[in-house]
XYZ file of C-alpha atoms in Angstrom:
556
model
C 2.144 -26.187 72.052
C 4.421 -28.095 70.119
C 4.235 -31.175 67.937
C 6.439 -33.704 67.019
C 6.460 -34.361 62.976
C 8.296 -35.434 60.081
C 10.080 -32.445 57.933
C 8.235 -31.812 54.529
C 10.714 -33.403 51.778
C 12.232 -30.093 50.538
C 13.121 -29.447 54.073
C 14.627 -32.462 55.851
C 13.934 -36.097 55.019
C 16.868 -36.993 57.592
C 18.863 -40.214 57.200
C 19.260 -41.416 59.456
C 15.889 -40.866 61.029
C 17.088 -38.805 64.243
C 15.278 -39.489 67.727
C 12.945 -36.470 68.197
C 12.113 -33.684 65.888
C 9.954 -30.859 67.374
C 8.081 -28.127 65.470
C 6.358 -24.806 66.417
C 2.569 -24.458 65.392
C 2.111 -22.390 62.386
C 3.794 -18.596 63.280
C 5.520 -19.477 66.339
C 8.398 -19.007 65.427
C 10.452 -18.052 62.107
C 12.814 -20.078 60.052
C 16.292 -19.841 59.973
C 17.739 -17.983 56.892
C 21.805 -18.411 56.423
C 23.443 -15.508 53.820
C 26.128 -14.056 53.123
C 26.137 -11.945 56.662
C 25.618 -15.292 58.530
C 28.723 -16.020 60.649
C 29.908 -19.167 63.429
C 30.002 -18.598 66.631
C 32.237 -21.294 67.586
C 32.863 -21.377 71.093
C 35.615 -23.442 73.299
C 35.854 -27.080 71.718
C 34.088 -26.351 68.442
C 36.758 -24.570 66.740
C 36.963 -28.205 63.700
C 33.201 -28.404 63.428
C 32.982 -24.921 62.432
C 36.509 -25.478 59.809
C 34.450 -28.317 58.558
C 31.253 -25.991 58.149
C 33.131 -23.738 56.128
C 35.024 -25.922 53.962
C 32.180 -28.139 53.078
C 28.598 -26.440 53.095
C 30.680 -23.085 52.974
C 32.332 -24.456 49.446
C 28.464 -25.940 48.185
C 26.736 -22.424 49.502
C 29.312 -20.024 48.432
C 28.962 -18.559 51.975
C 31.517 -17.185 53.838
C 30.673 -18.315 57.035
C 32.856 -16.194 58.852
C 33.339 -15.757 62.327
C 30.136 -14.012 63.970
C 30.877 -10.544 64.878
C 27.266 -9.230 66.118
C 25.315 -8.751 62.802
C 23.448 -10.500 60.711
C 22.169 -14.213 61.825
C 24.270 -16.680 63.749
C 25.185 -20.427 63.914
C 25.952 -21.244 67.742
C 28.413 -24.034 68.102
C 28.782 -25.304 72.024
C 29.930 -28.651 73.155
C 27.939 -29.422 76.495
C 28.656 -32.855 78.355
C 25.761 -32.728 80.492
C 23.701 -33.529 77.486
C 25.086 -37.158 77.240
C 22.995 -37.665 80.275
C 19.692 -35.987 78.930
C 20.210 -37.800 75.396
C 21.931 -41.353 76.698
C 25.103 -40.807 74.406
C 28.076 -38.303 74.580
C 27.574 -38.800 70.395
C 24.326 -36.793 71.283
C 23.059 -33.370 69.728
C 20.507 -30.689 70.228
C 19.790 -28.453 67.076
C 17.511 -26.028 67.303
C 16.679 -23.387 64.790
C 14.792 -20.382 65.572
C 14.724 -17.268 63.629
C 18.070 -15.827 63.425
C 19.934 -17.954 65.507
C 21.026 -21.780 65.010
C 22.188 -23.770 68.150
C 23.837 -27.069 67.445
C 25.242 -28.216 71.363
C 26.877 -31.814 71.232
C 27.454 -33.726 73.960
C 30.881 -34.162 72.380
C 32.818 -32.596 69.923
C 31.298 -36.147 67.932
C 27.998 -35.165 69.019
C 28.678 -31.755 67.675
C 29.753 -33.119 64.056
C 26.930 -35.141 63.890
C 24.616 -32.414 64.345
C 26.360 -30.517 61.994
C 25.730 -33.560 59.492
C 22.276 -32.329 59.695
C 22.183 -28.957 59.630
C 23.834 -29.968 56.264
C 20.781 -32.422 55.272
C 18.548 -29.774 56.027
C 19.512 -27.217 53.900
C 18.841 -29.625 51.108
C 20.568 -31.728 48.044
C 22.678 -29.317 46.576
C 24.585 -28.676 49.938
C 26.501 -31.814 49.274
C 28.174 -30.688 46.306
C 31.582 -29.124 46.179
C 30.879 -25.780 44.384
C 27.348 -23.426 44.323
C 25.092 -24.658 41.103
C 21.885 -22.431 41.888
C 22.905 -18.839 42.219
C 20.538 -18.865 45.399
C 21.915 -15.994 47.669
C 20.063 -18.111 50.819
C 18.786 -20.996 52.366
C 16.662 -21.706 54.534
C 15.664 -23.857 57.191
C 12.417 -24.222 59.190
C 11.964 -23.349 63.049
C 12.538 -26.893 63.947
C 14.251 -28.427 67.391
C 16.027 -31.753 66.672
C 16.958 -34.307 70.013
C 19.255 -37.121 68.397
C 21.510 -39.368 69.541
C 22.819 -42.920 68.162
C 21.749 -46.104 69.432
C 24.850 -48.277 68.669
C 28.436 -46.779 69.253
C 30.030 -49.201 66.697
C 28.502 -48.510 62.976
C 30.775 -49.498 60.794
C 32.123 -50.388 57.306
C 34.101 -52.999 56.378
C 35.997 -51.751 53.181
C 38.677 -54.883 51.343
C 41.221 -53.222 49.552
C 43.440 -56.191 49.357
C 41.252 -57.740 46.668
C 40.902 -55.018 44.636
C 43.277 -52.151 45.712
C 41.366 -48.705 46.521
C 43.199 -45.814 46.043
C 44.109 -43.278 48.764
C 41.751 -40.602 47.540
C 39.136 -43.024 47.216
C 39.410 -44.273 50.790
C 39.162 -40.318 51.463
C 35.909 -39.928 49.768
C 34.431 -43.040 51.528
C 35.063 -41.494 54.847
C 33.001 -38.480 53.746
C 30.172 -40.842 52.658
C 29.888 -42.549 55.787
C 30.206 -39.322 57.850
C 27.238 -38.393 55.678
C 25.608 -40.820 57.430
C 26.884 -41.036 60.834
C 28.893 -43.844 60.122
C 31.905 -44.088 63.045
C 34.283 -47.156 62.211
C 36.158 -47.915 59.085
C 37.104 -51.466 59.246
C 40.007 -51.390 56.709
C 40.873 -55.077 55.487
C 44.497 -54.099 54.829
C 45.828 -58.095 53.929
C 45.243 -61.112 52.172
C 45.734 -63.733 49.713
C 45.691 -61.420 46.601
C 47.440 -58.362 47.902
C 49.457 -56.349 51.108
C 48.148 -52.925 51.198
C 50.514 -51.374 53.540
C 53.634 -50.562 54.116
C 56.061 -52.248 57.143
C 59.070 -50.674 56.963
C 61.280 -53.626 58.544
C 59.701 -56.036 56.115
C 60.150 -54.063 52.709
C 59.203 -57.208 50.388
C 55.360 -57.183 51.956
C 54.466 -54.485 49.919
C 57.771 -54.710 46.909
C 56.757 -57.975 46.311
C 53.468 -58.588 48.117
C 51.250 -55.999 46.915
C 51.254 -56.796 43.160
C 49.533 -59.597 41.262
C 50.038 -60.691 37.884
C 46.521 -61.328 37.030
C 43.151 -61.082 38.031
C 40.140 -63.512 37.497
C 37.074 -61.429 36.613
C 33.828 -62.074 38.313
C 33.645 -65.370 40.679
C 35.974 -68.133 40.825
C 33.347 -69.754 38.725
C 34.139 -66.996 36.416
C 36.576 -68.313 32.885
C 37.599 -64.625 32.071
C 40.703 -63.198 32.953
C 42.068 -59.302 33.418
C 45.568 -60.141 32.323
C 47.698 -57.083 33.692
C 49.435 -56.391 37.047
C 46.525 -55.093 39.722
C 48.296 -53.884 43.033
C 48.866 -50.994 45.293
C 49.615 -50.035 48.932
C 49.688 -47.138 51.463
C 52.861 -46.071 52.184
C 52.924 -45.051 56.143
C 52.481 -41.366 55.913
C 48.882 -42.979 53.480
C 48.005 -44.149 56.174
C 48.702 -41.334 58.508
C 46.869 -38.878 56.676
C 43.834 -41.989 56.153
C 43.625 -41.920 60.028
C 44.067 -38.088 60.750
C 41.439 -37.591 57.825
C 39.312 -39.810 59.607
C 39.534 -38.756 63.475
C 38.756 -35.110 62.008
C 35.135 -36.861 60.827
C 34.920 -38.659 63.883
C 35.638 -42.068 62.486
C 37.803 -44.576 63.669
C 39.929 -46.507 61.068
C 40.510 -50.388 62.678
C 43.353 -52.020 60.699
C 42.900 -56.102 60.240
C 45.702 -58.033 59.080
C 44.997 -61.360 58.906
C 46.548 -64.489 60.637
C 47.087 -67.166 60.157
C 44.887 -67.923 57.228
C 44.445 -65.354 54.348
C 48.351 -65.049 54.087
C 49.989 -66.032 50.648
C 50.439 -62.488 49.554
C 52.671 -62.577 53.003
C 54.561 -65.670 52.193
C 54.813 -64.913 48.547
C 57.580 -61.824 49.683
C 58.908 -64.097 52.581
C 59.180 -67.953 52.036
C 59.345 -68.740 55.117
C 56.249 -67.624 56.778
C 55.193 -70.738 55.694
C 54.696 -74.660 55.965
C 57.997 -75.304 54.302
C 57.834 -78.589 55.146
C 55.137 -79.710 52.864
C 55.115 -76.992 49.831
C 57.140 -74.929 48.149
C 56.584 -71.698 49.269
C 59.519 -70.036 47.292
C 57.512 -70.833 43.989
C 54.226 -69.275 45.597
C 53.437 -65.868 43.844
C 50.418 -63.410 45.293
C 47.209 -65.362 44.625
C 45.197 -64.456 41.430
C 42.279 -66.088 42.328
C 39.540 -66.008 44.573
C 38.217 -68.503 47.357
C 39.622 -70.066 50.271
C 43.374 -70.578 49.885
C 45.351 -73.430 51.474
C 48.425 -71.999 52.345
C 48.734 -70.537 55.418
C 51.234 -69.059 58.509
C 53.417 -71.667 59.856
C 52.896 -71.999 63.209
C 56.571 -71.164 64.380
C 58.566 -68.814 66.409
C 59.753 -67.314 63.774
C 55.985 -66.381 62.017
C 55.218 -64.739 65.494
C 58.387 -62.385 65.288
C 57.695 -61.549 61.955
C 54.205 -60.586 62.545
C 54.907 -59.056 65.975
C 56.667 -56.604 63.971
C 54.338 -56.223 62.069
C 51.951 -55.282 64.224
C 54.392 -52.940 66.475
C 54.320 -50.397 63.014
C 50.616 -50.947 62.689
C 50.054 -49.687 66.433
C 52.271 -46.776 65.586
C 49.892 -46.271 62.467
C 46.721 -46.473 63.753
C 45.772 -45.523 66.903
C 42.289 -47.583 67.296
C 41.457 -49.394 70.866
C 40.650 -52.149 68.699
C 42.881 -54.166 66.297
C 41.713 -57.024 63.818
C 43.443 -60.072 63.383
C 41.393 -61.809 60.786
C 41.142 -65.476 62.293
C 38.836 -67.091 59.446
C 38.977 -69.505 56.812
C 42.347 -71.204 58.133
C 42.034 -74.469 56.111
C 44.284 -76.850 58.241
C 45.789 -79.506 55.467
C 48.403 -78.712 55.442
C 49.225 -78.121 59.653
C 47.990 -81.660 59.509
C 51.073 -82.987 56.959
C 53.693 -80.770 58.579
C 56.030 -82.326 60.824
C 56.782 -78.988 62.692
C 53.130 -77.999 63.213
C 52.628 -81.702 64.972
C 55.662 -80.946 66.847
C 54.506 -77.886 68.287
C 50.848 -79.069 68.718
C 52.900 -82.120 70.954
C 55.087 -79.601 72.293
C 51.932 -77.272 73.337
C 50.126 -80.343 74.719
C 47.595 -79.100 72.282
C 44.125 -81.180 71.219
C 44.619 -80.902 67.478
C 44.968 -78.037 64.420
C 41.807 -76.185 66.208
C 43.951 -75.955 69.341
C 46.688 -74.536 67.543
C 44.895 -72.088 65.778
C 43.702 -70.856 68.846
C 47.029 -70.849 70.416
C 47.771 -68.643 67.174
C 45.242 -65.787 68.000
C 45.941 -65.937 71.680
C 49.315 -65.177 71.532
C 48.345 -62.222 69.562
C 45.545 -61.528 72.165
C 47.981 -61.141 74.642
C 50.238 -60.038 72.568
C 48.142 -56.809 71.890
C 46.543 -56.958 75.315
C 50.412 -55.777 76.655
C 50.276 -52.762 74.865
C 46.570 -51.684 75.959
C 45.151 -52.699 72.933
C 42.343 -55.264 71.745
C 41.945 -57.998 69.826
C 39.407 -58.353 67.446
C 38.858 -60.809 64.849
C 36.232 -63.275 62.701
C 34.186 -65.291 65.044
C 36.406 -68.639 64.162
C 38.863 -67.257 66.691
C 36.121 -68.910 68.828
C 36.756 -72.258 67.837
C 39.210 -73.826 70.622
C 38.484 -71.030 73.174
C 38.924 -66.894 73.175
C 41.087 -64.835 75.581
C 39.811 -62.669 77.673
C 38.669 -59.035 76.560
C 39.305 -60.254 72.862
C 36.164 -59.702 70.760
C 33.937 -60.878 67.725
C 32.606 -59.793 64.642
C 30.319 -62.298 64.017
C 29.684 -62.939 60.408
C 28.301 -66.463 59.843
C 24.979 -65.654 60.882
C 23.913 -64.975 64.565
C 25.677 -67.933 66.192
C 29.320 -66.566 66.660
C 27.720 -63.329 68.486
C 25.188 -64.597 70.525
C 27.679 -67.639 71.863
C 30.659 -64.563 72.482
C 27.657 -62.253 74.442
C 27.050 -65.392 76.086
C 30.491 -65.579 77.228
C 31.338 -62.203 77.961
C 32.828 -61.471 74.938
C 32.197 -57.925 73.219
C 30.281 -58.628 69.622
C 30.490 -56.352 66.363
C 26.910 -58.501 64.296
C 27.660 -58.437 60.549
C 25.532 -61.580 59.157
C 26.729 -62.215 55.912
C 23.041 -62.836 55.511
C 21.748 -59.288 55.974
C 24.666 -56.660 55.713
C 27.814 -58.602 53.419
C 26.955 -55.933 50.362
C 28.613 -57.743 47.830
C 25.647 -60.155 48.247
C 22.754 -59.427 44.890
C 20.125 -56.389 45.344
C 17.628 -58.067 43.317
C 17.048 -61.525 41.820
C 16.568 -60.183 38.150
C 19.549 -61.332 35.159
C 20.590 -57.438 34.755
C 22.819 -57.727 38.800
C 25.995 -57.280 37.697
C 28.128 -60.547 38.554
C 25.438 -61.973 41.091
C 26.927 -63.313 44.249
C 25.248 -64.712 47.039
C 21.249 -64.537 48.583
C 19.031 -61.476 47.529
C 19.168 -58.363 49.816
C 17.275 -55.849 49.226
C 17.220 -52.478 50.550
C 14.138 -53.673 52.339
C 15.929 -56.975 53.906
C 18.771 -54.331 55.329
C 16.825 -52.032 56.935
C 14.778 -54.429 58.559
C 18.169 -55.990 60.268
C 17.922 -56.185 63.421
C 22.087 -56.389 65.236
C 20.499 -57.759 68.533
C 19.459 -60.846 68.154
C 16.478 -61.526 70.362
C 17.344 -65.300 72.526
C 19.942 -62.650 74.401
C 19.176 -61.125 77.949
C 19.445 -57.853 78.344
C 22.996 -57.834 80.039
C 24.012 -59.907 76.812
C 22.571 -57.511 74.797
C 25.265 -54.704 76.396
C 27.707 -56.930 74.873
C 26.745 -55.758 71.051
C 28.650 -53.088 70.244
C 27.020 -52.240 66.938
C 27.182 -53.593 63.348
C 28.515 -53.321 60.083
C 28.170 -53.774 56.916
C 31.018 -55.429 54.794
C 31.968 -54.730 51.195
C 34.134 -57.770 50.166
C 35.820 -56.937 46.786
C 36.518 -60.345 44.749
C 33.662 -58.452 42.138
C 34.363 -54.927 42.684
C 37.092 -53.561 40.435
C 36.480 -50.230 40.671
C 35.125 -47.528 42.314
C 31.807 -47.300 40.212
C 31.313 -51.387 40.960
C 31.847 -50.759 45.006
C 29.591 -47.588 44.887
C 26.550 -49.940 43.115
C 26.783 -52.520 45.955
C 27.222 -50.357 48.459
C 24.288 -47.923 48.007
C 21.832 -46.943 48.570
C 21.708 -50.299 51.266
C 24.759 -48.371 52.890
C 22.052 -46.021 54.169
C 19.610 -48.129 54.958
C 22.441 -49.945 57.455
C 23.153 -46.218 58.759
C 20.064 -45.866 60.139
C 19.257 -49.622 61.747
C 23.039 -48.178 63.130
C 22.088 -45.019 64.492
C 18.187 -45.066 65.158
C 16.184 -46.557 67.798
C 14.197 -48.590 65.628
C 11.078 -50.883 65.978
C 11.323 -54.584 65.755
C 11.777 -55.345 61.836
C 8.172 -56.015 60.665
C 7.162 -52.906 62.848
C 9.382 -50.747 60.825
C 8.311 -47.899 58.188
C 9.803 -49.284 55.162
C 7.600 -46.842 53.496
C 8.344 -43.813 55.039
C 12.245 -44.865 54.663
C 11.297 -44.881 50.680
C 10.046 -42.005 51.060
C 12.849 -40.267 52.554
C 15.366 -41.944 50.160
C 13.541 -40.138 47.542
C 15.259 -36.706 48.847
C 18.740 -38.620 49.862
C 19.028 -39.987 45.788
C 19.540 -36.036 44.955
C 21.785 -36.080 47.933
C 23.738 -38.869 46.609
C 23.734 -37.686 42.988
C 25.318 -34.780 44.321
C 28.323 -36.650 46.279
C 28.474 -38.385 42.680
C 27.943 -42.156 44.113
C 26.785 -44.247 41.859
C 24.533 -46.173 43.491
C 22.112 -48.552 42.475
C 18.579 -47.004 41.803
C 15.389 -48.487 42.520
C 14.361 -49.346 39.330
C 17.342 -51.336 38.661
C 20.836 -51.326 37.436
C 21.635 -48.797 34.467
C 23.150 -50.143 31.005
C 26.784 -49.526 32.098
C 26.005 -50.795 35.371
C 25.855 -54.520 34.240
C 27.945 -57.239 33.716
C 26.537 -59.392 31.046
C 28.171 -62.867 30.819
C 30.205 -62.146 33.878
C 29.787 -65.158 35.989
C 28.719 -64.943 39.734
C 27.189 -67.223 42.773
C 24.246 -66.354 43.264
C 22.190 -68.788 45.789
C 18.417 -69.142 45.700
C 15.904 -68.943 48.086
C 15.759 -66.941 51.288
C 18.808 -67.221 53.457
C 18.768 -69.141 56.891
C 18.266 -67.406 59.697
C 20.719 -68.871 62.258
């Protein structure tokens, strides 16, 4: 008789909480010990999982893991498809382990990585570092049976790098946090105002000229200090090749957004004229140093569709994703409304007005991308004047935006700037570094809840996960994006991943107490997260303005 039970902390505290976890009575049956004479038996399909075994808890161990050749105790690799059905997910796993021998079978190779994520987590803290500290000669893990499977197959992160550029190496390492924690999309905000991070061949000057600033404001917009050097960067193409090869190995898909037609005077800074040159001077515009809402934006002509077509025709080549993201927010229409050649072509359209040609904008791209068996995906503005069809949302302002695209048939990524934008404050006390936006706790993110509850079921299929977004205006550096992003990174893993009660139903406690474990687990990744108590010395910002906004935020 077996009974279902959390692990003891030294053994498992799993993050994200997996489905079903099933343990012999006392002396039924032995624990799994891996040594030096444990090998991988990696059969048809599993041959990465088990080269990811032995670089990674092979390089923290100081195990071989070699090949199994009939001795000594065994780690079973086997992808089985007929567990999608049994576990609802082909991102499924089964891990059972039982004296000598370890089974992880995935429904998937993904499955399969996944339940290799936890055969890591089990064998404790110092498995996630990159070299053996302990001198221990084994480790062990208890007879345990593990059924898991996620319950969203889009959890993401949103990662800007055109506000503050992250290197290549540092993109790296995020992938291995987030398939830490089961984390499948990288949403990679590639353009904007204040910087083009990557390289179009045809159009040289996006990156020569584009990707370089001269300045950079420090803290909000609010903020009077000034960084004054050059802050830039890009990927060149073979970057970005070895970003997205990196990533498909870890089972994560990177979707690239470059952003139309707002968001674009790093773009028109390198070529004139992309933009209204009607009514400003866009060959005195320079990449923006500032942060905000900027006014200048795409010109609606034929010529700013060519342009960006080719654009995107290298960024298809680059990344391979279903889904590509267009951006499609903030488009401040001034200065459409003073151009002579927008009017024209809103006449010339028999358009309604700005709105209208905004969404004429995104719907050529729609269709544009939609020609090449690809999708559109972009901020839930694109909404505004009506969305083509198979296009879909990430709906950021709150619930609205989603629940009106499930509504319509749309496909939905939820990312309420109210519950998962990580830039937002972690606590309401002076010592946040630059505070921006409502308080959101690690609390307030794991009891997020993506579906929002006025949709029908068949709506509801429309969802296809959430994200959380790290926006970068404050961040600049890698310790700074680490702070905001942890440890509420996790806590957005597992609404992500686990079948979850409704949020006041939820074991906040019990998540606590599991973060206890995953702190040593982050300590030895070397994040530098925020911890509970509050920010360290060098974490702060002292007289470093921010936004923060009081009270609790709406719920809309």
């Amino acid at each position: 008789m077996s009974d279902t039970r959390s692990f003891p902390d030294r053994d498992g505290a799993l993050i994200p909480a997996p489905g079903r976890v099933t343990a012999p009575p006392p002396g039924g049956a032995a624990p799994h010990v891996i040594d030096a004479d444990t090998g991988i038996d990696a059969t048809g399909g599993t041959e990465r999982v088990a080269r990811w075994l032995r670089t990674t808890v092979g390089a923290a161990t100081g195990l071989p893991l070699a090949p199994h050749r009939g001795s000594g105790s065994r780690v079973l690799l086997r992808v089985l498809p007929a567990l999608a059905g049994e576990l609802g997910s082909d991102e499924g796993y089964r891990l059972t382990a039982d004296g000598p021998l370890l089974t992880i079978d995935g429904a998937s190779e993904a499955g399969l990585f996944w339940g290799a994520q936890t055969l890591r987590q089990l064998l404790g803290p110092d498995a996630f570092r990159r070299a053996p500290v302990t001198g221990r000669t084994a480790w062990e893990i208890p007879a345990v049976t593990v059924h898991d499977a996620p319950r969203f197959r889009w959890r993401g992160l949103l990662l800007d790098v055109a506000r503050h550029f992250m290197p290549k190496d540092g993109v790296l390492r995020y992938l291995d946090l987030m398939a830490a924690h089961k984390l499948n999309v990288l949403h990679l905000h590639l353009t904007d105002d204040q910087g083009w991070r990557v390289e179009i061949r045809r159009h040289p000057r996006l990156t020569e000229a584009g990707s370089w600033r001269a300045r950079t404001r420090f803290g909000h917009r609010a903020s009077p200090l000034w960084e004054h050097k050059p802050h830039g960067g890009h990927y060149t193409q073979d970057d970005v090749r070895e970003i997205v090869a990196y990533a498909a190995e870890r089972h994560i898909t990177v979707v690239p957004e470059i952003d139309v037609p707002g968001h674009s005077q790093a773009a028109i800074a390198a070529y004139p004229e992309l933009g209204n040159t009607d009514v400003v001077d866009t060959t005195a515009l320079s990449v923006w140093d500032d942060w905000g809402i900027n006014p200048n934006v795409l010109a609606p002509t034929d010529t700013t569709l060519r342009f960006y077509e080719g654009v995107f025709e290298e960024v298809l080549e680059l990344f391979p994703s279903q889904f590509v993201h267009i951006g499609g927010d903030e488009c401040p229409k001034d200065q459409w409304r003073a151009s002579p050649a927008a009017q024209a072509r809103i006449a010339e359209l028999g358009l309604a007005g700005e709105e209208e040609l905004q969404a004429w904008f995104v719907g050529h791209f729609g269709r544009w991308l939609s020609a090449r068996g690809r999708r559109l995906i972009g901020w839930d503005e694109i909404m505004e004047g009506g969305l083509a069809e198979g296009a879909a949302v990430s709906s950021w302002r709150g619930y609205a935006g989603g629940v009106a695209a499930a509504r319509a048939g749309h496909d939905v990524v939820m990312c309420p700037e109210q519950y998962v934008y990580l830039d937002h404050r972690q606590a309401p006390g002076e010592d946040e570094p630059v505070p921006i936006g409502w308080v959101r706790t690690l609390e307030d993110v794991y009891r997020f809840e993506p579906v929002p509850p006025q949709l029908t079921d068949g709506e509801a299929r429309h969802v296809l996960g959430t994200q959380a977004n790290l926006w970068t205006e404050v961040m600049e550096d890698a310790a700074r994006v680490d702070y905001q992003a942890f440890p509420r990174l996790a806590a957005l893993a597992e609404v992500a991943w686990s079948r979850l009660p409704a949020p006041a139903e939820r074991d906040f406690a019990d998540f606590e107490r599991r973060m206890d474990v995953h702190y040593r687990r982050l300590d030895a990744l070397g994040v530098a997260y925020r911890p509970p108590a509050g920010p360290r010395p060098w974490q702060r910002r002292p007289g470093v303005a921010g936004r923060p906004i009081e009270g609790p935020p709406p719920s809309w």
